[in-house]
Amino acid sequence: MTHPTLAEFDAAAAFLNGVIAATPVDQSDHLTALLGHPVYLKLENLQRTGSFKIRGAAYRLSRLTEEERARGVVAASAGNHAQGVALAAQKLGIPATIFMPLGVPVPKLLATRGYGADVVLEGETFETPMRLATEFAARTGAVLIHPFDHRDVMIGQGTLGLELFDAVPDVETVVVGVGGGGLLAGVAAAVKARAAAAGRTVRVIGVQAENSAAYPPSLAAGEPVTVDTIPTIADGIAVARPGDEPFAVIKDLVDDIVTVTDDDIARALLVLLERAKQVVEPAGAVGVAAILAGKVAAAGPTVAILSGGNIDPLLLQRVVAHGLAASGRYMTIQIPLPDRPGQLARVSELLAVAGANVIEALHTRHGQGMQISEVILQLSVETRGEEHRARTIEILEDAGFHPRVMPD
């Protein structure tokens, strides 16, 4: 397979003009100071349907024949591809059936149904809906719209690369999240082709969630391999096996693939909320997570793609709390106390001395392993970072208490 060409990307961009939004690019002063080079955020979380997926879905559907459109389309998705296919199908008058995993974020589910698609919920991970969608296509004749393993999908996604290159023409490094590989392959091919036309080069770095990272072992093996995935907050890129077509592009054009933990991703979401004022889903924040975790060795202007913003508000609440804890700014501690007057007041005084803010308190005489003359004080405390949290614990211990930090 030959890699997509600049002419193909330009043709796709011309078709998508008016179908998608040309999303903005914003410089991040915080990340710039951290990396030591200008860092820009490509705000694809502001795209129609809330993610980049509408690009590939709309372009893929636009190239179906009339006979294929009459048969309808089917797709499998954790949410963003589903919305892209559903909206594109609605605009083109094509019947759409979407298979989604159980536990899919409610906003993604409601939006997909709102665009007129018939949604079927089944399975815990992406693999089950994908299998069911493939079977549905074979049984009914519907055209399977793969979320990443198709040339037209990659070309559609790659139009994002053209936009960011136009916005930051001196870009030297592009950081892209990767699941199956459609976005990374498309962006890498488009950016490198545009840079070559300008007589220079650009580095492209892919980022995977550590709990679902199929690309490093696949690249080591020289072919796509299937890995066992562990649940991750970045459900949008939790793919057990790279796509064949994206892999062929990525192994040739992508300079590096790094991984980030769920803690890294939670920190990135918090930074994006506080510093960039952007609501981003976990899969869309892995590029920023890699920068914050020191995984990106950039030289010169760098663009991190915020690929999606469709996050369930309840998950956002939990992730923000997790991010605060991972950043040393929130902790829950349990302190065993003698059951006598004045102990709670004493702990409160020490926390005030430490400058820690109590968010919530639970005082109980019930619990396993407690002495009859003992109570447990559980406190949720706001701190200013790792050093301040450690100092708070130290002040309590110096006063003779034995605080235990609870897992968040």
Coordinates of C-alpha atoms in Angstrom, one line a residue, residues 4-6 8-10 12-13 16 20 42 44 52-53 55-57 59 150-166 176 181-194 305:
P4 CA -1.7 8.8 1.3
T5 CA -0.4 11.7 -0.7
L6 CA -0.6 15.4 -0.2
E8 CA -5.4 13.2 -1.5
F9 CA -5.3 15.2 1.7
D10 CA -6.0 18.4 -0.1
A12 CA -10.4 15.6 1.3
A13 CA -9.9 19.0 2.9
L16 CA -14.8 18.6 4.2
I20 CA -16.4 20.1 9.7
K42 CA -4.9 22.0 18.5
E44 CA -10.2 19.4 18.1
F52 CA -11.8 14.5 15.2
K53 CA -13.7 11.4 14.2
R55 CA -13.4 14.0 9.6
G56 CA -12.7 10.4 8.7
A57 CA -16.4 9.3 9.0
Y59 CA -15.1 11.6 4.1
H150 CA -9.4 2.2 6.0
R151 CA -7.5 4.5 3.7
D152 CA -10.3 7.0 3.3
V153 CA -10.7 7.3 7.1
M154 CA -7.0 8.0 7.5
I155 CA -7.1 10.6 4.8
G156 CA -10.1 12.3 6.4
Q157 CA -8.4 12.4 9.8
G158 CA -5.2 13.7 8.2
T159 CA -6.9 16.9 7.2
L160 CA -6.3 17.9 10.8
G161 CA -2.6 17.8 10.1
L162 CA -3.0 20.2 7.2
E163 CA -4.8 22.6 9.5
L164 CA -2.3 22.6 12.3
F165 CA 0.6 23.0 9.8
D166 CA -1.1 26.0 8.3
V176 CA -0.8 12.7 18.8
G181 CA -3.9 4.4 14.5
G182 CA -6.1 6.2 12.0
L183 CA -5.5 9.7 13.4
L184 CA -1.8 9.3 14.0
A185 CA -1.2 7.7 10.6
G186 CA -3.3 10.4 8.8
V187 CA -1.6 13.3 10.7
A188 CA 1.9 11.9 10.2
A189 CA 1.4 11.4 6.5
A190 CA -0.2 14.8 6.0
V191 CA 2.2 16.8 8.1
K192 CA 5.3 15.1 6.7
A193 CA 4.1 15.6 3.2
R194 CA 3.4 19.3 3.8
I305 CA -3.6 17.5 19.6

